[in-house]
Amino acid sequence: MQKLKICLLFVLFLSCSQKRETVYPQKAKLTSSVYASVTIQPDSLYKIYTVVAGILDENLVEEGDLVKKGDAILKINDRAPKLNSDNAYLSLQQSKENVQGNAAILKDIEDDIYSVKLKFTNDSINFSRQKRLWDQNIGSKSEYDTKKLAYELSENQLKQQKARYARTKYDLETKMEQAKNSYSTTQIVIDDYTVNSKINGRVYAILKEPGELVNTLEPLGAIGSATNFKIVMLIDEVDIIKVKVGQQTLVTLDAYPKEVFTASVSKIYPQKDERSQTFTIEALFTKTPATLYPGLAGEGNIVISEKEDVLTIPIEYLMDGNMVETEEGEVQVEVGFKNLESVEIVSGITESTKLLKPKV
C-alpha cells in the first residue's frame, strides 16, 4: 500500500513537471526597430589646434568654462613675433615720415622745383623780350641765341625736376604700402599665437599645461555647444539600409536608467567603419534631458515601421519553418512583420488558437 502511494505521487509530480507554458495570439500594435549603441556628444564639438608651434605660455580658460565666439582660449609665447612687429612698425613710421613729414624727401624736391621754376620764369621773360627785339631787328644774333638757350635749359630742368618728384613720390608711397603690409603681416602672426574660440559654447577639455611644447599636429583641447547635444549611434551594416532621416528613435542612457527619451534621426554618414563594420548616424532629442555630459553611453532603438491591430504571438513560440505547436499538433503559419519580441501572424491560426511553447 505504501509503495502504491509513492508511485502515485511520482506520477503526479512527473505530470506536473511536464506541464508546458501556453499562450493565445493577441491583437496588438507591432513595432519594428533597429538597435544601435549610443554616445552623447555636444553639437559643434571640435578639437582646438594652433597654426604655430612653440611653448604654451598660458591657459586663459578652464575646463567647464563658457566662452563666446572670438574669446581667447590659450596663448603661446610670442616674444620673437612681437619684436618683428615692433621693427615693422618703426619701418612704417619712417616710411610715413618720408612721404608726409616736414623733413620728407619730397619737400626737398619741391624746394628744388620752386627754385628751377623761378629761374625758368626769369629766363622765359628775358627770352621773350629778346625775341621781340630780334623781330624788330634790334640786338645781335648772339644775344638772342644766348637767351633762347637759357630758356630751353630752364624749361628742361623744370621738366626733369617734376619727373623726379613724381618718380620719388611713387617710390616712397610704394615703400610705405609695403611697410604697411609687413606690419599687418606681423600683426596676423602675433594673432596666430593666441588661439580663440570659433563658437559660443563650453570648454570640454584642455590638454596642455603652460610650459609644454605645442605643435600644429596635436590637439590642445575641445570646445562644443553648451546647450545642444546630439546622439551618435553605431548601426550594424546589415541594418543601415532600413534607416532613414526623420525616423523616431527611443533612447535609454546609463545615467538615466529608468527613463526613455525620444529622438529623431538627423544625419546618416555614408562611410562605413571597416574596423567595426558599422555605420554612424546622428539623432537629435525631441526633449533634451536636464543634464548631459559628453561621452554618456546608452542604447537606441530606431523605429523602422509600425502596424496597428495585428495578430501577434511571442517570437519564442515560432519554430523553424514558420511552424507553431497547438493542442492538435504542429501547424504552419504565414508570418509578416516581426521584432525581437513578437511576430505578426498573417494566416494559419486565430485568437482562439491555444499555442504550446516549444520544448527546449
Coordinates of C-alpha atoms in Angstrom, one line a residue:
M1 CA 0.0 0.0 0.0
Q2 CA 2.8 2.4 0.9
K3 CA 4.6 1.6 -2.4
L4 CA 1.4 2.4 -4.3
K5 CA 1.1 5.8 -2.7
I6 CA 4.7 6.6 -3.6
C7 CA 4.1 5.6 -7.2
L8 CA 1.0 7.8 -7.5
L9 CA 2.9 10.7 -6.0
F10 CA 5.8 10.2 -8.5
V11 CA 3.4 10.1 -11.5
L12 CA 1.6 13.2 -10.2
F13 CA 5.0 15.0 -9.8
L14 CA 6.1 13.9 -13.3
S15 CA 2.9 15.1 -14.9
C16 CA 3.1 18.5 -13.2
S17 CA 6.8 18.9 -14.1
Q18 CA 6.0 18.2 -17.8
K19 CA 3.2 20.9 -17.9
R20 CA 4.1 23.4 -20.6
E21 CA 3.6 27.1 -21.0
T22 CA 0.8 28.2 -23.3
V23 CA -0.4 31.4 -24.9
Y24 CA -3.2 32.7 -27.1
P25 CA -2.5 35.0 -30.1
Q26 CA -3.4 38.7 -29.4
K27 CA -4.2 41.7 -31.4
A28 CA -1.6 44.4 -30.7
K29 CA 0.5 47.3 -32.1
L30 CA 3.7 45.9 -33.5
T31 CA 6.8 48.0 -33.8
S32 CA 10.0 47.0 -35.7
S33 CA 13.2 48.7 -34.7
V34 CA 17.0 48.7 -35.4
Y35 CA 19.3 48.5 -32.4
A36 CA 22.2 51.0 -32.0
S37 CA 24.8 51.7 -29.4
V38 CA 24.6 55.4 -28.3
T39 CA 27.1 58.0 -27.3
I40 CA 26.2 61.6 -26.4
Q41 CA 28.2 64.4 -27.9
P42 CA 27.8 68.2 -27.8
D43 CA 26.8 69.8 -31.1
S44 CA 29.5 71.6 -33.0
L45 CA 32.2 69.8 -30.9
Y46 CA 35.6 70.5 -32.3
K47 CA 39.2 70.0 -31.3
I48 CA 41.4 73.0 -30.7
Y49 CA 44.6 73.3 -32.8
T50 CA 47.2 76.0 -33.2
V51 CA 48.6 77.1 -36.5
V52 CA 52.1 77.8 -34.9
A53 CA 54.5 75.8 -32.8
G54 CA 56.0 77.0 -29.6
I55 CA 55.9 76.9 -25.8
L56 CA 52.4 77.3 -24.2
D57 CA 52.5 80.5 -22.2
E58 CA 49.1 80.5 -20.6
N59 CA 45.7 78.7 -20.5
L60 CA 43.2 81.6 -20.4
V61 CA 40.2 79.3 -19.6
E62 CA 39.5 76.2 -17.6
E63 CA 37.5 73.1 -18.4
G64 CA 33.8 73.8 -18.0
D65 CA 34.1 77.5 -18.7
L66 CA 31.6 79.1 -21.0
V67 CA 33.1 81.0 -23.9
K68 CA 31.9 83.2 -26.7
K69 CA 33.0 83.2 -30.3
G70 CA 36.3 85.0 -30.6
D71 CA 37.3 84.6 -26.9
A72 CA 40.9 83.9 -26.2
I73 CA 41.4 80.3 -25.1
L74 CA 45.2 79.9 -24.7
K75 CA 48.3 81.9 -25.5
I76 CA 51.6 80.7 -26.9
N77 CA 54.9 82.5 -26.2
D78 CA 55.2 85.3 -28.8
R79 CA 58.2 87.4 -27.8
A80 CA 60.0 86.9 -31.2
P81 CA 57.0 87.8 -33.3
K82 CA 56.4 90.9 -31.1
L83 CA 60.0 92.1 -31.8
N84 CA 59.4 91.6 -35.5
S85 CA 56.2 93.6 -35.2
D86 CA 57.9 96.4 -33.4
N87 CA 60.6 96.6 -36.1
A88 CA 57.9 96.6 -38.8
Y89 CA 56.1 99.4 -37.0
L90 CA 59.3 101.5 -36.9
S91 CA 59.8 101.0 -40.7
L92 CA 56.2 102.0 -41.3
Q93 CA 56.6 105.2 -39.3
Q94 CA 59.8 106.1 -41.1
S95 CA 58.1 105.5 -44.5
K96 CA 55.2 107.8 -43.4
E97 CA 57.6 110.5 -42.4
N98 CA 59.4 110.3 -45.8
V99 CA 56.1 110.8 -47.5
Q100 CA 54.2 113.1 -45.2
G101 CA 56.6 114.6 -42.6
N102 CA 58.2 118.1 -42.5
A103 CA 61.6 116.6 -43.2
A104 CA 60.3 114.5 -46.1
I105 CA 62.4 113.8 -49.2
L106 CA 59.6 115.2 -51.3
K107 CA 59.9 118.5 -49.5
D108 CA 63.5 118.9 -50.7
I109 CA 62.5 118.2 -54.3
E110 CA 59.6 120.6 -54.1
D111 CA 62.1 123.3 -53.0
D112 CA 64.3 122.4 -56.0
I113 CA 61.3 122.7 -58.3
Y114 CA 60.4 126.1 -56.8
S115 CA 63.9 127.4 -57.5
V116 CA 64.1 126.0 -61.0
K117 CA 60.6 127.4 -61.7
L118 CA 61.8 130.9 -60.7
K119 CA 64.8 130.6 -63.0
F120 CA 62.6 129.3 -65.8
T121 CA 60.2 132.3 -65.3
N122 CA 63.0 134.7 -65.4
D123 CA 64.7 133.1 -68.5
S124 CA 61.3 132.9 -70.2
I125 CA 60.8 136.7 -69.7
N126 CA 64.3 137.5 -70.9
F127 CA 63.9 135.3 -74.0
S128 CA 60.5 136.8 -74.8
R129 CA 61.9 140.3 -74.5
Q130 CA 64.9 139.5 -76.6
K131 CA 62.7 137.8 -79.2
R132 CA 60.6 140.9 -79.6
L133 CA 63.7 143.0 -80.1
W134 CA 65.1 140.5 -82.6
D135 CA 61.8 140.5 -84.5
Q136 CA 62.3 144.3 -84.8
N137 CA 65.9 143.8 -86.0
I138 CA 67.2 145.1 -82.7
G139 CA 70.1 143.4 -80.9
S140 CA 72.6 140.8 -82.0
K141 CA 72.0 137.2 -83.0
S142 CA 74.4 136.1 -80.3
E143 CA 72.3 137.7 -77.5
Y144 CA 69.1 136.2 -79.0
D145 CA 70.7 132.7 -79.1
T146 CA 72.0 133.0 -75.5
K147 CA 68.6 134.0 -74.1
K148 CA 66.9 131.2 -76.1
L149 CA 69.4 128.6 -74.8
A150 CA 69.0 129.7 -71.2
Y151 CA 65.2 129.5 -71.6
E152 CA 65.3 126.0 -73.1
L153 CA 67.7 124.8 -70.4
S154 CA 65.5 126.1 -67.6
E155 CA 62.5 124.5 -69.2
N156 CA 64.2 121.2 -69.5
Q157 CA 65.4 121.4 -65.8
L158 CA 61.9 122.1 -64.7
K159 CA 60.6 119.0 -66.6
Q160 CA 63.3 116.9 -65.1
Q161 CA 62.6 118.1 -61.5
K162 CA 58.9 117.4 -62.0
A163 CA 59.6 113.9 -63.3
R164 CA 62.0 113.3 -60.4
Y165 CA 59.3 114.4 -57.9
A166 CA 56.7 112.1 -59.5
R167 CA 59.1 109.1 -59.5
T168 CA 60.3 109.7 -56.0
K169 CA 56.7 110.1 -54.7
Y170 CA 55.7 106.8 -56.4
D171 CA 58.8 105.0 -54.9
L172 CA 58.1 106.4 -51.4
E173 CA 54.4 105.6 -51.5
T174 CA 55.2 102.1 -52.7
K175 CA 57.6 101.6 -49.8
M176 CA 55.1 102.9 -47.4
E177 CA 52.4 100.5 -48.6
Q178 CA 55.0 97.6 -48.4
A179 CA 55.8 98.7 -44.8
K180 CA 52.0 98.7 -44.0
N181 CA 51.7 95.2 -45.4
S182 CA 54.7 94.0 -43.5
Y183 CA 53.3 95.4 -40.3
S184 CA 49.9 93.9 -40.9
T185 CA 51.5 90.5 -41.6
T186 CA 53.4 90.7 -38.3
Q187 CA 50.1 91.5 -36.5
I188 CA 48.5 88.5 -38.1
V189 CA 51.4 86.3 -37.0
I190 CA 51.0 87.7 -33.4
D191 CA 47.3 86.9 -33.5
D192 CA 48.2 83.3 -34.5
Y193 CA 49.9 82.9 -31.1
T194 CA 46.6 83.4 -29.4
V195 CA 44.0 80.6 -30.0
N196 CA 40.4 81.8 -30.0
S197 CA 37.1 80.1 -29.7
K198 CA 35.3 79.5 -33.0
I199 CA 31.8 79.2 -31.5
N200 CA 29.7 80.2 -28.5
G201 CA 30.0 77.1 -26.2
R202 CA 31.7 75.3 -23.4
V203 CA 35.3 74.3 -22.9
Y204 CA 35.2 70.5 -22.5
A205 CA 38.9 69.7 -22.4
I206 CA 42.3 71.4 -22.0
L207 CA 45.1 69.0 -22.9
K208 CA 48.3 71.1 -22.4
E209 CA 49.8 72.9 -19.5
P210 CA 51.9 76.1 -19.5
G211 CA 55.5 75.4 -20.3
E212 CA 54.7 72.4 -22.6
L213 CA 55.7 72.3 -26.2
V214 CA 52.8 72.6 -28.6
N215 CA 52.7 72.0 -32.4
T216 CA 50.2 72.1 -35.2
L217 CA 49.5 68.3 -35.2
E218 CA 48.4 67.7 -31.6
P219 CA 45.0 69.0 -30.3
L220 CA 45.2 71.4 -27.4
G221 CA 41.6 70.9 -26.1
A222 CA 38.0 70.6 -27.2
I223 CA 35.0 73.1 -27.4
G224 CA 31.4 72.4 -28.2
S225 CA 27.9 73.6 -27.6
A226 CA 26.9 74.1 -24.0
T227 CA 23.2 73.5 -24.6
N228 CA 22.7 71.5 -27.8
F229 CA 23.6 67.8 -27.8
K230 CA 23.5 65.1 -30.5
I231 CA 23.1 61.4 -30.2
V232 CA 25.9 59.5 -32.1
M233 CA 24.8 55.9 -32.9
L234 CA 26.6 53.0 -34.4
I235 CA 24.5 50.8 -36.7
D236 CA 25.3 47.3 -38.0
E237 CA 25.9 47.3 -41.8
V238 CA 23.0 44.8 -42.2
D239 CA 20.5 47.3 -40.8
I240 CA 21.8 50.6 -42.4
I241 CA 19.5 50.4 -45.5
K242 CA 16.5 50.4 -43.2
V243 CA 17.4 53.7 -41.6
K244 CA 16.0 57.0 -42.9
V245 CA 16.4 60.6 -41.8
G246 CA 13.4 61.6 -39.6
Q247 CA 12.7 58.2 -38.1
Q248 CA 11.8 58.1 -34.4
T249 CA 14.4 56.8 -32.0
L250 CA 13.9 55.6 -28.5
V251 CA 17.0 56.2 -26.3
T252 CA 18.0 54.9 -22.9
L253 CA 21.1 56.2 -21.1
D254 CA 23.0 54.5 -18.4
A255 CA 22.9 57.8 -16.5
Y256 CA 19.1 57.7 -16.6
P257 CA 18.3 54.0 -16.2
K258 CA 14.5 54.5 -15.6
E259 CA 13.8 56.9 -18.4
V260 CA 13.2 56.5 -22.2
F261 CA 13.9 59.6 -24.3
T262 CA 12.6 60.2 -27.8
A263 CA 14.7 61.5 -30.7
S264 CA 14.7 61.8 -34.4
V265 CA 17.4 60.6 -36.9
S266 CA 19.0 63.8 -38.3
K267 CA 22.1 62.6 -40.3
I268 CA 23.4 59.4 -41.8
Y269 CA 27.1 59.1 -42.6
P270 CA 27.7 57.2 -45.8
Q271 CA 31.2 55.9 -45.0
K272 CA 31.4 52.5 -43.2
D273 CA 34.0 52.0 -40.5
E274 CA 36.0 49.0 -41.8
R275 CA 37.3 48.0 -38.3
S276 CA 33.9 47.8 -36.6
Q277 CA 31.8 47.1 -39.7
T278 CA 29.3 49.8 -38.6
F279 CA 27.8 53.0 -39.9
T280 CA 27.5 56.2 -37.9
I281 CA 24.2 58.1 -37.7
E282 CA 23.1 61.1 -35.6
A283 CA 19.9 61.9 -33.9
L284 CA 18.5 64.9 -32.0
F285 CA 16.5 64.7 -28.8
T286 CA 12.8 65.7 -29.0
K287 CA 13.2 66.9 -25.5
T288 CA 16.7 67.1 -24.1
P289 CA 17.4 65.7 -20.7
A290 CA 18.1 68.2 -17.9
T291 CA 21.8 67.4 -17.6
L292 CA 24.1 65.9 -20.2
Y293 CA 27.8 65.3 -20.5
P294 CA 30.0 64.3 -23.5
G295 CA 30.5 60.6 -23.6
L296 CA 27.4 59.4 -21.8
A297 CA 26.6 56.0 -23.2
G298 CA 23.4 54.0 -23.7
E299 CA 21.3 52.2 -26.2
G300 CA 18.9 53.3 -29.0
N301 CA 16.2 51.6 -31.0
I302 CA 15.3 53.3 -34.3
V303 CA 11.7 52.7 -35.2
I304 CA 11.6 51.3 -38.8
S305 CA 7.9 50.7 -39.1
E306 CA 4.7 50.2 -37.1
K307 CA 1.5 48.3 -37.6
E308 CA -1.7 48.7 -35.6
D309 CA -4.1 45.9 -34.5
V310 CA -2.2 42.9 -35.9
L311 CA -2.4 39.3 -34.7
T312 CA 0.8 38.6 -32.8
I313 CA 2.5 35.8 -30.8
P314 CA 5.7 35.9 -28.8
I315 CA 8.7 35.3 -31.0
E316 CA 9.8 32.2 -28.9
Y317 CA 6.6 30.4 -29.9
L318 CA 7.6 30.4 -33.6
M319 CA 9.6 27.3 -34.7
D320 CA 11.7 26.6 -37.7
G321 CA 9.8 26.6 -41.0
N322 CA 7.2 29.1 -39.6
M323 CA 5.6 26.3 -37.5
V324 CA 3.7 26.7 -34.2
E325 CA 2.6 23.9 -31.9
T326 CA -1.1 23.7 -30.9
E327 CA -3.0 21.1 -28.8
E328 CA -3.9 19.3 -32.1
G329 CA -0.3 19.3 -33.3
E330 CA 2.1 21.5 -35.3
V331 CA 0.6 24.0 -37.7
Q332 CA 2.3 26.1 -40.4
V333 CA 1.6 29.8 -40.3
E334 CA 2.2 32.7 -42.6
V335 CA 4.3 35.4 -40.8
G336 CA 4.6 39.1 -41.6
F337 CA 6.1 41.9 -39.5
K338 CA 8.4 40.9 -36.6
N339 CA 10.7 42.4 -34.0
L340 CA 12.9 41.0 -31.2
E341 CA 9.8 40.1 -29.0
S342 CA 6.8 39.5 -31.2
V343 CA 5.9 38.3 -34.7
E344 CA 2.8 39.0 -36.9
I345 CA 0.7 36.1 -37.9
V346 CA -1.0 36.7 -41.3
S347 CA -2.8 33.3 -41.5
G348 CA -2.9 29.8 -40.1
I349 CA -4.2 30.4 -36.6
T350 CA -6.7 32.7 -34.9
E351 CA -7.0 34.5 -31.5
S352 CA -8.7 31.3 -30.1
T353 CA -5.9 29.0 -31.0
K354 CA -4.1 27.8 -27.9
L355 CA -0.3 27.6 -28.5
L356 CA 2.2 25.5 -26.6
K357 CA 5.7 26.8 -26.0
P358 CA 8.2 24.7 -28.0
K359 CA 10.3 22.3 -26.0
V360 CA 13.9 23.4 -25.5

